[in-house]
PDB file of C-alpha atoms in Angstrom:
ATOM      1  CA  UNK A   1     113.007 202.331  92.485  1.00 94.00           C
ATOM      2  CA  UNK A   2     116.325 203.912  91.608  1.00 96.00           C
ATOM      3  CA  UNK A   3     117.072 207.264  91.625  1.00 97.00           C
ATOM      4  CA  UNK A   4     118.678 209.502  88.999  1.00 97.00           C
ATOM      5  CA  UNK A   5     120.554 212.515  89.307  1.00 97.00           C
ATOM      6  CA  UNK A   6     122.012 214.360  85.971  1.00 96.00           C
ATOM      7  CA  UNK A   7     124.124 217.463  85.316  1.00 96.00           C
ATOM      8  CA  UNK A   8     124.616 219.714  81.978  1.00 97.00           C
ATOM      9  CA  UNK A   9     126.008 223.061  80.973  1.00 97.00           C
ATOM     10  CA  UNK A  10     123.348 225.260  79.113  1.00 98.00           C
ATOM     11  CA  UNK A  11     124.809 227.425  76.724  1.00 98.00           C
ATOM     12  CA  UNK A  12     124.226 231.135  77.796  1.00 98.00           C
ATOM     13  CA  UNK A  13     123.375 232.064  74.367  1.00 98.00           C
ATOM     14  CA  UNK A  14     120.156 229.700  73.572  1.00 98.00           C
ATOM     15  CA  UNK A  15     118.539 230.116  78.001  1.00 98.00           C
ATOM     16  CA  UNK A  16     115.592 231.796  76.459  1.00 98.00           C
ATOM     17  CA  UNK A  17     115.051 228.814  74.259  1.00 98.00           C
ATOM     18  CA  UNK A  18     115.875 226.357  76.641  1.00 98.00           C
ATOM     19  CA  UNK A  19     113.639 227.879  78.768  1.00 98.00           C
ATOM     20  CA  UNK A  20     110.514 228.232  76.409  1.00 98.00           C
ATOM     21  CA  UNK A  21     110.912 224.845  75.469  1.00 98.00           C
ATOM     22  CA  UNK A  22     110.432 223.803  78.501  1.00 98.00           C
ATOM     23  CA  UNK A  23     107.514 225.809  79.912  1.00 98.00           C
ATOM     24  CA  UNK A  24     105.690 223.735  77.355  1.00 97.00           C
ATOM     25  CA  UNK A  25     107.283 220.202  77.203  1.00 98.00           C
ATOM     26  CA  UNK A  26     105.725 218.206  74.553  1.00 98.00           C
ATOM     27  CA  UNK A  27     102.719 215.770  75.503  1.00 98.00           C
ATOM     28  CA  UNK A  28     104.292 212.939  73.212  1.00 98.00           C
ATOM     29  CA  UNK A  29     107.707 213.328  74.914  1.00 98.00           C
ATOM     30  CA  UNK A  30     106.013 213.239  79.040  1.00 98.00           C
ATOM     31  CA  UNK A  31     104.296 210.636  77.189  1.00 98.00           C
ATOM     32  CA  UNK A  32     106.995 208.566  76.354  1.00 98.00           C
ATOM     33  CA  UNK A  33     108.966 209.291  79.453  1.00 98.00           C
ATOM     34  CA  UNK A  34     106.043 207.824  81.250  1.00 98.00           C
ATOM     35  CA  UNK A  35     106.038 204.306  79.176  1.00 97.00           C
ATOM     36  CA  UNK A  36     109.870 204.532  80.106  1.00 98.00           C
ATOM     37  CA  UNK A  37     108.980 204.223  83.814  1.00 98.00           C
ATOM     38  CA  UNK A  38     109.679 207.271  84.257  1.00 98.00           C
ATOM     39  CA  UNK A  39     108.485 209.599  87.336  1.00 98.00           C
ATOM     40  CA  UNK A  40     109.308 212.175  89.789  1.00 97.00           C
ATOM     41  CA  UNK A  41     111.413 214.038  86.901  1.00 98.00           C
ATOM     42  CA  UNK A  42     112.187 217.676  87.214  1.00 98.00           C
ATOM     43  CA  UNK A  43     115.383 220.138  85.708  1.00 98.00           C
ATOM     44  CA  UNK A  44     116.576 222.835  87.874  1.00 98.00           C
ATOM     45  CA  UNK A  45     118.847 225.606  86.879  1.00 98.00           C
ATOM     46  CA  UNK A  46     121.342 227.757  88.995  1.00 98.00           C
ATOM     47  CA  UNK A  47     123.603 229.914  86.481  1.00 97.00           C
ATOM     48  CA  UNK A  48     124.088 227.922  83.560  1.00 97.00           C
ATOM     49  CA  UNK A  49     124.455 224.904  84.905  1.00 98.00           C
ATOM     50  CA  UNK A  50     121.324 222.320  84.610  1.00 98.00           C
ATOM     51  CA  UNK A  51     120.100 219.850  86.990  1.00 98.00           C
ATOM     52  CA  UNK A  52     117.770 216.680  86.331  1.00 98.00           C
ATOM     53  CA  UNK A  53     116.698 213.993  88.446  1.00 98.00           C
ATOM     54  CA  UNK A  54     114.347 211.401  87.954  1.00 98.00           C
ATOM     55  CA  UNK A  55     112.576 208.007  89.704  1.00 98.00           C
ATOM     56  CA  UNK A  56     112.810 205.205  87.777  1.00 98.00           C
ATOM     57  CA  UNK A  57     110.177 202.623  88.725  1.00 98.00           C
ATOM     58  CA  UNK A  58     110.357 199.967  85.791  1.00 98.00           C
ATOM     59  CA  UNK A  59     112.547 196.081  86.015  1.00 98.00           C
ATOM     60  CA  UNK A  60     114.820 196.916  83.040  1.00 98.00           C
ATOM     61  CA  UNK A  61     116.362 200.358  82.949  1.00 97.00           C
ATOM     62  CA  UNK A  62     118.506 199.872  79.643  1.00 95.00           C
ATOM     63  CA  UNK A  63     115.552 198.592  77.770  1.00 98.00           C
ATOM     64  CA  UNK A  64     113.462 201.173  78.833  1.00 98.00           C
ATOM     65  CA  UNK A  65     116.277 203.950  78.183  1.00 96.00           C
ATOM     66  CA  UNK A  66     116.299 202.350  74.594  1.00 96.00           C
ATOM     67  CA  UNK A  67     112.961 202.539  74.278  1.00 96.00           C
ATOM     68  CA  UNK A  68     113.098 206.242  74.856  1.00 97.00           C
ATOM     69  CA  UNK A  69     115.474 206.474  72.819  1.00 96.00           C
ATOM     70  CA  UNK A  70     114.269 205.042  69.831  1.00 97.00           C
ATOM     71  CA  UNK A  71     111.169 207.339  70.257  1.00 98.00           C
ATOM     72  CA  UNK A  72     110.499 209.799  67.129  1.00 98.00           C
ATOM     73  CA  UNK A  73     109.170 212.680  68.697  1.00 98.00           C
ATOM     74  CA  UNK A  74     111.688 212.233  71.652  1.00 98.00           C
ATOM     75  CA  UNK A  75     114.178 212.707  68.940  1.00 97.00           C
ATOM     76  CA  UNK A  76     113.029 215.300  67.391  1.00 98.00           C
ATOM     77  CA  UNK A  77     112.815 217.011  71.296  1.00 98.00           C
ATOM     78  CA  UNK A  78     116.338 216.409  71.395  1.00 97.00           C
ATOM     79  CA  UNK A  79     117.060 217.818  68.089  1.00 97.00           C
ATOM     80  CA  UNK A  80     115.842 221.194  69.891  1.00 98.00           C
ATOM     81  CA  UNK A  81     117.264 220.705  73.237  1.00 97.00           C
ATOM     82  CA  UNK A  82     120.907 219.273  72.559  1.00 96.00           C
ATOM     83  CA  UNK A  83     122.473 222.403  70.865  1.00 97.00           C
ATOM     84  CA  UNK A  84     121.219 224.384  74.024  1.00 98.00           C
ATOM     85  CA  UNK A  85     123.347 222.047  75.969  1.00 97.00           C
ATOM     86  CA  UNK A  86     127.089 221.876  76.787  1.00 95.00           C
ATOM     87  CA  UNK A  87     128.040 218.437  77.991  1.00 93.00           C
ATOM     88  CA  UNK A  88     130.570 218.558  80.826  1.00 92.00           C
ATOM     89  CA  UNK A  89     133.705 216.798  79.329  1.00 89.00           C
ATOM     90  CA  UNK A  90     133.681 214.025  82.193  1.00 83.00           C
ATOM     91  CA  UNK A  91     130.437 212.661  80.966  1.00 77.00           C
ATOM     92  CA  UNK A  92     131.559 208.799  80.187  1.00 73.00           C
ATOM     93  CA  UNK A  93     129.665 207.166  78.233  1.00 73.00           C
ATOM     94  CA  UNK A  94     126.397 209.170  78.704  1.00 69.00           C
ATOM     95  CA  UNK A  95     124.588 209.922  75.525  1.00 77.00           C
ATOM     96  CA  UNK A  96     124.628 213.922  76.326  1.00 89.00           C
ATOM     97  CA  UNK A  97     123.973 214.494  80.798  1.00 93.00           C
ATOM     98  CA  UNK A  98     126.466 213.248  82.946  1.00 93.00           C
ATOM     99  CA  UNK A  99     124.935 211.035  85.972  1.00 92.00           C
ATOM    100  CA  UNK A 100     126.003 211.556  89.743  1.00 93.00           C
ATOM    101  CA  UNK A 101     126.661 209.064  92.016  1.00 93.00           C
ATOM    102  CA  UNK A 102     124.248 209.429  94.967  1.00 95.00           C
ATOM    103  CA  UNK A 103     126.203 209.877  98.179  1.00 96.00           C
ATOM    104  CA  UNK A 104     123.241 209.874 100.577  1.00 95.00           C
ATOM    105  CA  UNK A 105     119.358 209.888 100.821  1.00 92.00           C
ATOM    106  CA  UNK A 106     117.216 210.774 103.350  1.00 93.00           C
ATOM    107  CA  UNK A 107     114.731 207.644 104.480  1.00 90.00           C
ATOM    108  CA  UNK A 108     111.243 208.145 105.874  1.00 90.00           C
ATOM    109  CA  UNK A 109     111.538 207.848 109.877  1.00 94.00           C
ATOM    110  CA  UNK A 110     111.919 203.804 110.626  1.00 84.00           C
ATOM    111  CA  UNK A 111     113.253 202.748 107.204  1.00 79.00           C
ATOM    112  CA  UNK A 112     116.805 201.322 106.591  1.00 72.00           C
ATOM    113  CA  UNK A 113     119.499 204.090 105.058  1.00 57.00           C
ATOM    114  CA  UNK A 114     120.910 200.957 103.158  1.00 59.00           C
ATOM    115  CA  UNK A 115     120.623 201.559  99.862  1.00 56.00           C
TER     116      UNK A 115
END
């Protein structure tokens, strides 16, 4: 399992939207980020900066991050969500969030902290 962290400016001016949209994700989009492999996914807010993170459970993360991508009503999701969003200008080569590096994680009691 590997887990993903995420961060993203929203812009002040489209919160409300943001927000709507996503007290009412789409059941095609969950849908697809389920065939992606993904779980555990939630977006928190302080301010207006945004937080993801995310379990991936699958063998091949690219090809299932391409497979989400290529999905037609993720798109059109996007095409909704993206102009809400401010990338931070350190992003990389991230198609919009810009991942953190995971510094530490917490193991259940009698599991190895090597990650």
């Amino acid at each position: 399992m590997k887990r993903v962290a995420q961060t993203i400016r929203l812009r002040p001016e489209y919160r409300e939207e943001y927000l709507e949209l996503h007290s009412a994700v789409w059941p095609g989009v969950e849908a697809a980020l389920h065939r992606a492999n993904i779980r555990n996914y939630s977006i928190f807010l302080h301010g207006d900066a945004l937080f993801a993170y995310f379990e991936y459970h699958g063998e091949d993360f690219e090809a299932d991050m391409a497979v989400l991508e290529a999905d037609p009503e993720t798109q059109e999701w996007w095409k909704l969500t993206d102009p809400c969003q401010e990338p931070w200008p350190d992003r990389g080569d991230s198609r919009q969030w810009t991942e953190l590096t995971e510094i530490w994680h917490l193991n259940p009691p009698g599991e190895d902290a090597t990650p």
